[in-house]
């Protein structure tokens, strides 16, 4: 049940909803259809006659610069043990080669192989890591769906109890919106390429991005669609899940076909390029910070 890392358009979701046998995708397809046809006003379908749009007030949006600052604060306000896990995840992600994905499964996997191979590398590095598959039913204004991510269970944390860390290898892709204004695009691109952290910190990122999306969409007189609402985003990582050590619905060894993993290889390359850029930006920031400190401390 691997999830496609690529962000699809509303129109493509509509096509999926028409043809898919999965209840979650069908719910979302119907919701997108209703949203597109009514301009966000809602006319029925899942959730009755209520509007699919957010019911939040259109006024009082936080300033984009404040949201940008908050993203930076959340990115770098990590305890030492989470920082160490992030460093390990980045190193392992950058070490993966296209041929490594061929050993994960022979059939079509929609980039799930990247997550399973990374989880395997994390276990070989001593972490209790697994791929989590979550699925939830549509309720009211929240469409059903599914999601796949990695988690790590840490036993020796400073607080003396187990700590569950979420790892999402393509974090920014969850927040792409139509006709985004420049300020939103900058905020989205400042998000971590790979999210590593607790559910609590993840929730703070989600709230910031929902506020930023509302601001951006408001500039274009567009309502917030249900698949960008806080409840829907939270469902991706907070819904009931199953942990998997090996690929789901494995088709057996068989002959590997490069064509089946073409999208996986493209996603891997894109993520690795983004990770390199993120690390370079961080090195530049640290260098500038040291220079400022040296100047400030000079007599």
Coordinates of N, CA, C and O in Angstrom, one line a residue, residues 220-287:
X220 N -5.9 35.0 -3.5 CA -6.5 34.6 -4.8 C -8.0 34.4 -4.7 O -8.5 33.8 -5.6
X221 N -8.6 34.8 -3.6 CA -10.0 34.6 -3.4 C -10.4 33.1 -3.5 O -11.5 32.8 -4.1
X222 N -9.6 32.3 -3.0 CA -9.9 30.8 -3.1 C -10.1 30.3 -1.6 O -9.3 30.7 -0.7
X223 N -11.0 29.4 -1.5 CA -11.2 28.8 -0.1 C -10.2 27.7 0.1 O -9.6 27.2 -0.8
X224 N -10.1 27.3 1.4 CA -9.2 26.2 1.7 C -9.9 24.9 1.5 O -10.9 24.6 2.0
X225 N -9.4 24.1 0.5 CA -10.0 22.8 0.2 C -9.8 21.9 1.4 O -8.9 22.0 2.2
X226 N -10.7 20.9 1.5 CA -10.6 20.0 2.7 C -9.4 19.1 2.7 O -9.0 18.7 3.8
X227 N -8.8 18.8 1.6 CA -7.5 18.1 1.6 C -6.3 18.9 2.0 O -5.2 18.4 1.9
X228 N -6.5 20.1 2.4 CA -5.4 21.0 2.9 C -5.8 21.4 4.3 O -5.1 22.3 4.9
X229 N -6.9 20.9 4.9 CA -7.3 21.3 6.2 C -6.4 20.6 7.3 O -5.7 19.6 7.0
X230 N -6.4 21.2 8.5 CA -5.6 20.7 9.5 C -6.0 19.2 9.9 O -5.1 18.4 10.1
X231 N -7.3 19.0 9.9 CA -7.7 17.6 10.3 C -7.3 16.6 9.3 O -6.9 15.5 9.6
X232 N -7.3 16.9 8.0 CA -6.9 16.0 7.0 C -5.4 15.7 7.1 O -5.0 14.6 7.0
X233 N -4.6 16.8 7.2 CA -3.2 16.7 7.3 C -2.8 15.8 8.6 O -2.0 14.9 8.5
X234 N -3.5 16.1 9.7 CA -3.2 15.3 10.9 C -3.6 13.8 10.7 O -2.9 13.0 11.2
X235 N -4.6 13.5 9.9 CA -5.0 12.2 9.7 C -3.8 11.3 9.0 O -3.7 10.1 9.2
X236 N -3.0 12.0 8.3 CA -1.9 11.3 7.6 C -0.9 10.6 8.6 O -0.4 9.6 8.3
X237 N -0.7 11.3 9.7 CA 0.3 10.7 10.7 C -0.3 10.3 12.0 O 0.4 9.6 12.8
X238 N -1.5 10.8 12.3 CA -2.1 10.5 13.6 C -3.2 9.4 13.6 O -3.7 8.9 14.6
X239 N -3.5 8.9 12.4 CA -4.5 7.8 12.3 C -3.9 6.4 12.7 O -2.6 6.3 12.8
X240 N -4.7 5.5 13.0 CA -4.2 4.1 13.3 C -3.3 3.6 12.2 O -3.6 3.9 11.0
X241 N -2.3 2.9 12.6 CA -1.3 2.5 11.6 C -0.8 1.0 11.9 O -1.0 0.5 13.0
X242 N -0.2 0.4 11.0 CA 0.5 -0.9 11.1 C 2.0 -0.7 10.7 O 2.3 0.0 9.8
X243 N 2.8 -1.3 11.5 CA 4.3 -1.2 11.3 C 4.7 -2.5 10.4 O 4.3 -3.6 10.7
X244 N 5.5 -2.2 9.4 CA 6.0 -3.2 8.5 C 7.5 -3.2 8.3 O 8.1 -2.1 8.1
X245 N 8.1 -4.4 8.4 CA 9.5 -4.5 8.2 C 9.9 -4.8 6.8 O 11.0 -4.4 6.3
X246 N 9.0 -5.4 6.1 CA 9.2 -5.7 4.7 C 8.1 -5.1 3.8 O 7.0 -4.7 4.4
X247 N 8.2 -5.0 2.5 CA 7.3 -4.4 1.6 C 5.9 -5.1 1.8 O 5.7 -6.3 2.0
X248 N 4.9 -4.2 1.6 CA 3.5 -4.7 1.7 C 3.1 -5.2 0.4 O 3.4 -4.7 -0.7
X249 N 2.3 -6.3 0.3 CA 1.9 -7.0 -0.9 C 3.0 -7.3 -1.8 O 3.0 -7.0 -3.0
X250 N 4.1 -7.9 -1.2 CA 5.3 -8.3 -2.0 C 4.9 -9.3 -3.1 O 4.1 -10.2 -2.8
X251 N 5.3 -9.1 -4.3 CA 5.0 -10.0 -5.4 C 6.0 -11.1 -5.6 O 5.9 -11.8 -6.5
X252 N 6.9 -11.2 -4.7 CA 7.9 -12.3 -4.9 C 9.1 -11.8 -5.7 O 9.1 -10.7 -6.2
X253 N 10.2 -12.6 -5.8 CA 11.4 -12.2 -6.4 C 11.2 -11.7 -7.8 O 11.2 -10.6 -8.1
X254 N 10.9 -12.7 -8.7 CA 10.6 -12.3 -10.1 C 11.8 -11.5 -10.8 O 12.8 -11.3 -10.2
X255 N 11.5 -11.1 -12.0 CA 12.5 -10.3 -12.7 C 12.3 -8.9 -12.5 O 11.1 -8.4 -12.6
X256 N 13.3 -8.1 -12.2 CA 13.2 -6.7 -12.0 C 13.0 -5.9 -13.3 O 13.8 -6.2 -14.2
X257 N 12.1 -5.1 -13.4 CA 11.9 -4.2 -14.5 C 12.2 -2.8 -14.2 O 11.5 -2.2 -13.4
X258 N 13.3 -2.2 -14.8 CA 13.6 -0.8 -14.5 C 12.4 0.2 -14.7 O 12.3 1.1 -13.9
X259 N 11.6 -0.1 -15.6 CA 10.5 0.8 -15.9 C 9.5 0.9 -14.7 O 8.9 2.0 -14.5
X260 N 9.4 -0.1 -13.9 CA 8.5 -0.1 -12.8 C 9.0 0.8 -11.7 O 8.2 1.3 -10.9
X261 N 10.3 1.1 -11.7 CA 10.9 1.9 -10.6 C 11.4 3.2 -11.2 O 12.2 3.9 -10.5
X262 N 11.0 3.6 -12.4 CA 11.5 4.8 -12.9 C 11.1 6.0 -12.1 O 11.9 6.9 -11.8
X263 N 9.8 6.0 -11.6 CA 9.4 7.1 -10.8 C 10.1 7.1 -9.4 O 10.4 8.2 -8.9
X264 N 10.4 5.9 -8.9 CA 11.1 5.8 -7.6 C 12.5 6.5 -7.8 O 13.0 7.2 -6.9
X265 N 13.2 6.1 -8.9 CA 14.5 6.7 -9.1 C 14.5 8.2 -9.3 O 15.4 8.9 -8.8
X266 N 13.5 8.7 -10.0 CA 13.3 10.2 -10.1 C 13.1 10.9 -8.8 O 13.7 11.9 -8.5
X267 N 12.2 10.2 -8.0 CA 12.0 10.8 -6.7 C 13.2 10.8 -5.8 O 13.5 11.8 -5.0
X268 N 13.9 9.7 -5.8 CA 15.1 9.6 -5.0 C 16.1 10.7 -5.4 O 16.7 11.4 -4.5
X269 N 16.3 10.9 -6.7 CA 17.3 11.9 -7.2 C 16.8 13.3 -6.7 O 17.6 14.1 -6.3
X270 N 15.5 13.6 -6.9 CA 15.0 14.9 -6.5 C 15.2 15.1 -5.0 O 15.6 16.2 -4.6
X271 N 14.9 14.1 -4.2 CA 15.1 14.3 -2.7 C 16.5 14.5 -2.3 O 16.8 15.3 -1.5
X272 N 17.4 13.7 -3.0 CA 18.8 13.9 -2.7 C 19.4 15.2 -3.1 O 20.2 15.8 -2.3
X273 N 18.9 15.7 -4.2 CA 19.3 17.1 -4.6 C 18.9 18.1 -3.6 O 19.6 19.0 -3.2
X274 N 17.6 18.0 -3.2 CA 17.0 18.9 -2.2 C 17.8 18.8 -0.9 O 18.0 19.8 -0.2
X275 N 18.1 17.6 -0.5 CA 18.9 17.4 0.8 C 20.3 18.1 0.7 O 20.7 18.7 1.7
X276 N 20.9 17.9 -0.4 CA 22.2 18.5 -0.6 C 22.1 20.1 -0.5 O 22.9 20.7 0.2
X277 N 21.1 20.6 -1.1 CA 20.9 22.1 -1.1 C 20.6 22.5 0.3 O 21.1 23.6 0.8
X278 N 19.8 21.8 1.0 CA 19.4 22.1 2.4 C 20.7 22.1 3.3 O 20.9 23.0 4.1
X279 N 21.5 21.1 3.1 CA 22.7 21.1 4.0 C 23.7 22.2 3.6 O 24.4 22.7 4.5
X280 N 23.8 22.5 2.3 CA 24.7 23.6 1.9 C 24.2 24.9 2.5 O 25.0 25.8 3.0
X281 N 22.9 25.1 2.5 CA 22.3 26.4 3.1 C 22.6 26.4 4.6 O 22.9 27.5 5.2
X282 N 22.5 25.3 5.3 CA 22.8 25.2 6.7 C 24.2 25.5 7.0 O 24.6 26.2 8.0
X283 N 25.1 25.0 6.2 CA 26.6 25.3 6.4 C 26.9 26.7 6.2 O 27.7 27.3 6.9
X284 N 26.2 27.3 5.2 CA 26.4 28.8 4.9 C 25.9 29.6 6.1 O 26.6 30.5 6.6
X285 N 24.7 29.2 6.7 CA 24.2 29.9 7.8 C 25.1 29.8 9.0 O 25.3 30.8 9.8
X286 N 25.7 28.6 9.3 CA 26.6 28.4 10.4 C 27.9 29.3 10.2 O 28.4 29.8 11.2
X287 N 28.3 29.3 9.0 CA 29.5 30.1 8.7 C 29.3 31.6 9.0 O 30.1 32.2 9.6

